[in-house]
Amino acid sequence: MLAAVTPKTRVLFVANPNNPTGTLASAKAVQRLIDALPPSVLLAMDEAYFEFLNDSLDLLPLIRAGAKPNLLLMRTFSKIYGLAGLRLGYGIGHQT
């Protein structure tokens, strides 16, 4: 994904784990992406299935510390609580 980032790139969307393929990037690969992504590119991480993972990379500390203001976590209550008819999500990111 990093190879596809150009000076014109403003947002990179990553679904991890991915639906419908079920693929999961390793914690090491996600961390490498976060560390190498230019600060001018917003990284929007779709973590709709985050709660189903046994050993997931917790990115909240990066946001809480203000270390990655270009990181946005997108999560949902719909999957973990079986709310198929209700789309109820939220985002966690830097306050600015």
Coordinates of N, CA, C and O in Angstrom, one line a residue, residues 4-92:
A4 N 1.8 2.7 -3.3 CA 0.8 3.4 -4.0 C 0.6 4.9 -3.6 O -0.1 5.6 -4.2
V5 N 1.2 5.2 -2.4 CA 1.0 6.6 -1.9 C 1.9 7.5 -2.7 O 3.1 7.3 -2.9
T6 N 1.3 8.6 -3.2 CA 2.0 9.6 -3.9 C 1.8 11.0 -3.2 O 1.0 11.1 -2.3
P7 N 2.5 12.0 -3.7 CA 2.2 13.4 -3.1 C 0.8 13.8 -3.2 O 0.4 14.7 -2.5
K8 N 0.0 13.3 -4.1 CA -1.4 13.6 -4.3 C -2.3 12.9 -3.3 O -3.5 13.2 -3.2
T9 N -1.8 11.9 -2.6 CA -2.6 11.0 -1.7 C -3.0 11.8 -0.5 O -2.1 12.4 0.1
R10 N -4.3 11.9 -0.2 CA -4.7 12.6 1.0 C -5.3 11.6 2.1 O -5.2 11.9 3.3
V11 N -5.9 10.5 1.7 CA -6.5 9.6 2.6 C -6.2 8.2 2.1 O -6.3 7.9 1.0
L12 N -5.9 7.3 3.1 CA -5.7 5.9 2.8 C -6.7 5.1 3.7 O -6.6 5.3 5.0
F13 N -7.6 4.4 3.1 CA -8.5 3.6 3.9 C -8.0 2.1 4.0 O -7.7 1.6 2.9
V14 N -8.0 1.6 5.2 CA -7.6 0.2 5.4 C -8.6 -0.5 6.2 O -8.9 0.0 7.3
A15 N -9.1 -1.6 5.8 CA -10.1 -2.4 6.5 C -9.3 -3.6 7.1 O -8.8 -4.4 6.3
N16 N -9.2 -3.6 8.4 CA -8.4 -4.7 9.0 C -9.1 -5.2 10.3 O -9.1 -4.4 11.3
P17 N -9.6 -6.4 10.4 CA -9.7 -7.4 9.3 C -10.6 -6.9 8.2 O -11.6 -6.2 8.4
N18 N -10.4 -7.4 7.0 CA -11.1 -7.1 5.8 C -12.4 -7.9 5.7 O -12.4 -9.1 6.1
N19 N -13.4 -7.3 5.3 CA -14.7 -8.0 4.9 C -15.0 -7.7 3.5 O -14.9 -6.5 3.1
P20 N -15.2 -8.6 2.6 CA -15.7 -10.0 2.9 C -14.5 -11.0 2.8 O -14.8 -12.2 3.0
T21 N -13.3 -10.6 2.5 CA -12.3 -11.6 2.2 C -11.8 -12.3 3.5 O -11.2 -13.4 3.5
G22 N -11.9 -11.6 4.7 CA -11.4 -12.2 5.9 C -9.9 -12.0 6.1 O -9.3 -12.6 7.1
T23 N -9.2 -11.3 5.2 CA -7.8 -11.2 5.3 C -7.5 -10.3 6.5 O -8.2 -9.4 6.9
L24 N -6.3 -10.5 7.1 CA -5.9 -9.8 8.3 C -4.4 -9.4 8.1 O -3.6 -10.3 8.0
A25 N -4.1 -8.1 8.2 CA -2.7 -7.7 8.1 C -2.1 -8.0 9.5 O -2.8 -7.7 10.5
S26 N -0.9 -8.4 9.6 CA -0.2 -8.6 10.9 C 0.0 -7.3 11.6 O 0.0 -6.2 11.0
A27 N 0.1 -7.4 12.9 CA 0.3 -6.2 13.7 C 1.6 -5.5 13.3 O 1.7 -4.3 13.2
K28 N 2.6 -6.3 12.9 CA 3.9 -5.7 12.4 C 3.7 -4.9 11.1 O 4.3 -3.8 11.0
A29 N 2.9 -5.5 10.2 CA 2.7 -4.8 8.9 C 1.9 -3.5 9.1 O 2.2 -2.5 8.5
V30 N 0.9 -3.5 10.0 CA 0.1 -2.3 10.3 C 1.0 -1.3 10.9 O 0.9 -0.1 10.6
Q31 N 1.8 -1.7 11.9 CA 2.7 -0.7 12.5 C 3.7 -0.1 11.6 O 4.0 1.1 11.6
R32 N 4.2 -0.9 10.6 CA 5.1 -0.4 9.6 C 4.4 0.6 8.7 O 5.0 1.6 8.4
L33 N 3.2 0.3 8.4 CA 2.4 1.3 7.5 C 2.2 2.6 8.3 O 2.5 3.7 7.7
I34 N 1.8 2.5 9.5 CA 1.6 3.7 10.3 C 2.9 4.5 10.5 O 2.9 5.8 10.3
D35 N 4.0 3.9 10.7 CA 5.3 4.6 10.9 C 5.8 5.2 9.6 O 6.4 6.3 9.6
A36 N 5.5 4.6 8.5 CA 6.1 5.1 7.2 C 5.2 6.0 6.5 O 5.6 6.7 5.5
L37 N 3.9 6.1 6.8 CA 3.0 7.0 6.1 C 3.3 8.4 6.4 O 3.5 8.8 7.5
P38 N 3.3 9.3 5.4 CA 3.6 10.7 5.6 C 2.5 11.3 6.4 O 1.3 10.9 6.4
P39 N 2.9 12.3 7.3 CA 1.9 12.9 8.2 C 0.8 13.6 7.4 O -0.3 13.9 8.0
S40 N 1.0 14.0 6.2 CA 0.0 14.7 5.4 C -1.1 13.7 4.9 O -2.1 14.2 4.3
V41 N -1.0 12.4 5.1 CA -2.0 11.5 4.6 C -2.7 10.9 5.8 O -2.2 10.4 6.8
L42 N -4.1 11.1 5.8 CA -4.9 10.6 6.8 C -5.1 9.1 6.6 O -5.4 8.6 5.6
L43 N -4.8 8.3 7.7 CA -5.0 6.9 7.7 C -6.3 6.5 8.4 O -6.4 6.7 9.6
A44 N -7.3 6.1 7.6 CA -8.6 5.8 8.2 C -8.6 4.2 8.3 O -8.7 3.5 7.3
M45 N -8.5 3.8 9.5 CA -8.5 2.3 9.8 C -9.9 1.9 10.1 O -10.5 2.2 11.1
D46 N -10.5 1.0 9.2 CA -11.8 0.5 9.5 C -11.6 -0.8 10.3 O -11.1 -1.8 9.9
E47 N -12.0 -0.7 11.6 CA -11.9 -1.8 12.6 C -13.2 -2.3 13.0 O -13.4 -2.6 14.2
A48 N -14.1 -2.5 12.1 CA -15.5 -3.0 12.4 C -15.5 -4.3 13.1 O -16.4 -4.6 13.8
Y49 N -14.5 -5.1 12.8 CA -14.4 -6.5 13.4 C -13.3 -6.6 14.4 O -12.9 -7.7 14.8
F50 N -12.9 -5.5 15.0 CA -11.8 -5.4 15.9 C -12.0 -6.3 17.1 O -11.1 -7.0 17.6
E51 N -13.2 -6.3 17.7 CA -13.5 -7.1 18.9 C -13.5 -8.6 18.7 O -13.4 -9.3 19.6
F52 N -13.5 -9.0 17.5 CA -13.4 -10.5 17.2 C -12.0 -11.0 17.1 O -11.8 -12.2 17.0
L53 N -11.0 -10.2 17.2 CA -9.6 -10.6 17.1 C -9.1 -11.0 18.4 O -9.4 -10.4 19.4
N54 N -8.3 -12.1 18.4 CA -7.7 -12.6 19.7 C -6.5 -11.8 20.0 O -6.2 -11.5 21.2
D55 N -5.6 -11.4 19.1 CA -4.4 -10.7 19.3 C -4.3 -9.5 18.4 O -3.7 -9.6 17.3
S56 N -4.9 -8.4 18.7 CA -5.0 -7.3 17.8 C -4.0 -6.2 18.3 O -3.6 -6.1 19.4
L57 N -3.6 -5.4 17.3 CA -2.8 -4.2 17.6 C -3.6 -3.1 18.1 O -4.5 -2.6 17.4
D58 N -3.4 -2.7 19.3 CA -4.2 -1.6 19.9 C -3.6 -0.2 19.5 O -2.5 0.1 20.0
L59 N -4.3 0.5 18.7 CA -3.8 1.8 18.2 C -4.3 2.9 19.0 O -3.9 4.1 18.8
L60 N -5.2 2.7 20.0 CA -5.7 3.8 20.8 C -4.6 4.6 21.6 O -4.7 5.8 21.6
P61 N -3.5 3.9 22.1 CA -2.5 4.7 22.7 C -1.8 5.7 21.8 O -1.4 6.8 22.3
L62 N -1.7 5.4 20.5 CA -1.1 6.4 19.6 C -2.0 7.7 19.5 O -1.5 8.8 19.4
I63 N -3.3 7.5 19.5 CA -4.2 8.6 19.5 C -4.2 9.4 20.8 O -4.2 10.6 20.8
R64 N -4.3 8.6 21.9 CA -4.4 9.3 23.2 C -3.1 10.1 23.5 O -3.2 11.2 24.0
A65 N -2.0 9.6 23.0 CA -0.7 10.3 23.2 C -0.5 11.5 22.2 O 0.4 12.3 22.4
G66 N -1.4 11.5 21.2 CA -1.2 12.6 20.2 C -0.1 12.3 19.3 O 0.4 13.2 18.5
A67 N 0.4 11.1 19.3 CA 1.6 10.7 18.5 C 1.3 10.6 17.0 O 2.2 10.8 16.1
K68 N 0.0 10.3 16.6 CA -0.3 10.2 15.2 C -1.6 10.9 14.9 O -2.7 10.4 14.9
P69 N -1.5 12.3 14.8 CA -2.8 13.0 14.5 C -3.4 12.7 13.2 O -4.5 13.1 12.9
N70 N -2.7 12.0 12.3 CA -3.3 11.6 11.0 C -3.9 10.2 11.0 O -4.1 9.6 10.0
L71 N -4.2 9.7 12.2 CA -4.8 8.4 12.4 C -6.2 8.5 12.8 O -6.5 9.2 13.8
L72 N -7.1 7.8 12.1 CA -8.5 7.8 12.5 C -9.0 6.3 12.6 O -8.8 5.6 11.6
L73 N -9.5 5.9 13.7 CA -10.0 4.6 13.9 C -11.5 4.6 13.7 O -12.2 5.5 14.3
M74 N -12.1 3.8 12.9 CA -13.5 3.7 12.7 C -14.0 2.3 13.2 O -13.5 1.3 12.8
R75 N -14.9 2.4 14.1 CA -15.5 1.1 14.7 C -17.0 1.2 14.7 O -17.6 2.2 14.4
T76 N -17.6 0.1 15.1 CA -19.0 -0.1 15.1 C -19.5 -0.9 16.3 O -18.8 -1.8 16.7
F77 N -20.7 -0.6 16.7 CA -21.4 -1.5 17.7 C -22.2 -2.6 17.0 O -22.5 -3.6 17.6
S78 N -22.4 -2.4 15.7 CA -23.3 -3.3 14.9 C -22.8 -4.7 14.9 O -23.6 -5.6 14.9
K79 N -21.5 -4.9 14.7 CA -21.0 -6.3 14.5 C -21.0 -7.0 15.8 O -21.5 -8.1 15.9
I80 N -20.3 -6.5 16.8 CA -20.1 -7.2 18.1 C -21.4 -7.5 18.8 O -21.5 -8.5 19.5
Y81 N -22.3 -6.6 18.7 CA -23.6 -6.7 19.4 C -24.7 -7.3 18.5 O -25.9 -7.3 19.0
G82 N -24.4 -7.7 17.3 CA -25.4 -8.4 16.5 C -26.5 -7.4 16.1 O -27.7 -7.9 16.0
L83 N -26.2 -6.2 15.8 CA -27.3 -5.2 15.4 C -27.3 -5.1 13.9 O -27.1 -4.0 13.3
A84 N -27.7 -6.2 13.2 CA -27.6 -6.2 11.8 C -28.5 -5.1 11.1 O -28.1 -4.6 10.1
G85 N -29.6 -4.8 11.7 CA -30.5 -3.8 11.1 C -30.1 -2.3 11.5 O -30.7 -1.4 10.9
L86 N -29.1 -2.2 12.3 CA -28.8 -0.8 12.8 C -27.3 -0.6 12.5 O -26.4 -1.4 12.8
R87 N -27.0 0.5 11.8 CA -25.7 0.9 11.5 C -25.3 2.0 12.5 O -25.6 3.1 12.4
L88 N -24.6 1.6 13.6 CA -24.2 2.5 14.6 C -22.7 2.4 14.8 O -22.1 1.5 15.3
G89 N -22.0 3.4 14.3 CA -20.5 3.4 14.3 C -20.0 4.7 15.0 O -20.7 5.6 15.3
Y90 N -18.7 4.7 15.2 CA -18.0 5.9 15.8 C -16.6 6.0 15.3 O -16.0 5.0 14.8
G91 N -16.0 7.1 15.4 CA -14.7 7.3 15.0 C -13.9 7.8 16.2 O -14.4 8.5 17.1
I92 N -12.6 7.4 16.3 CA -11.7 7.9 17.3 C -10.5 8.5 16.6 O -9.8 7.8 15.8

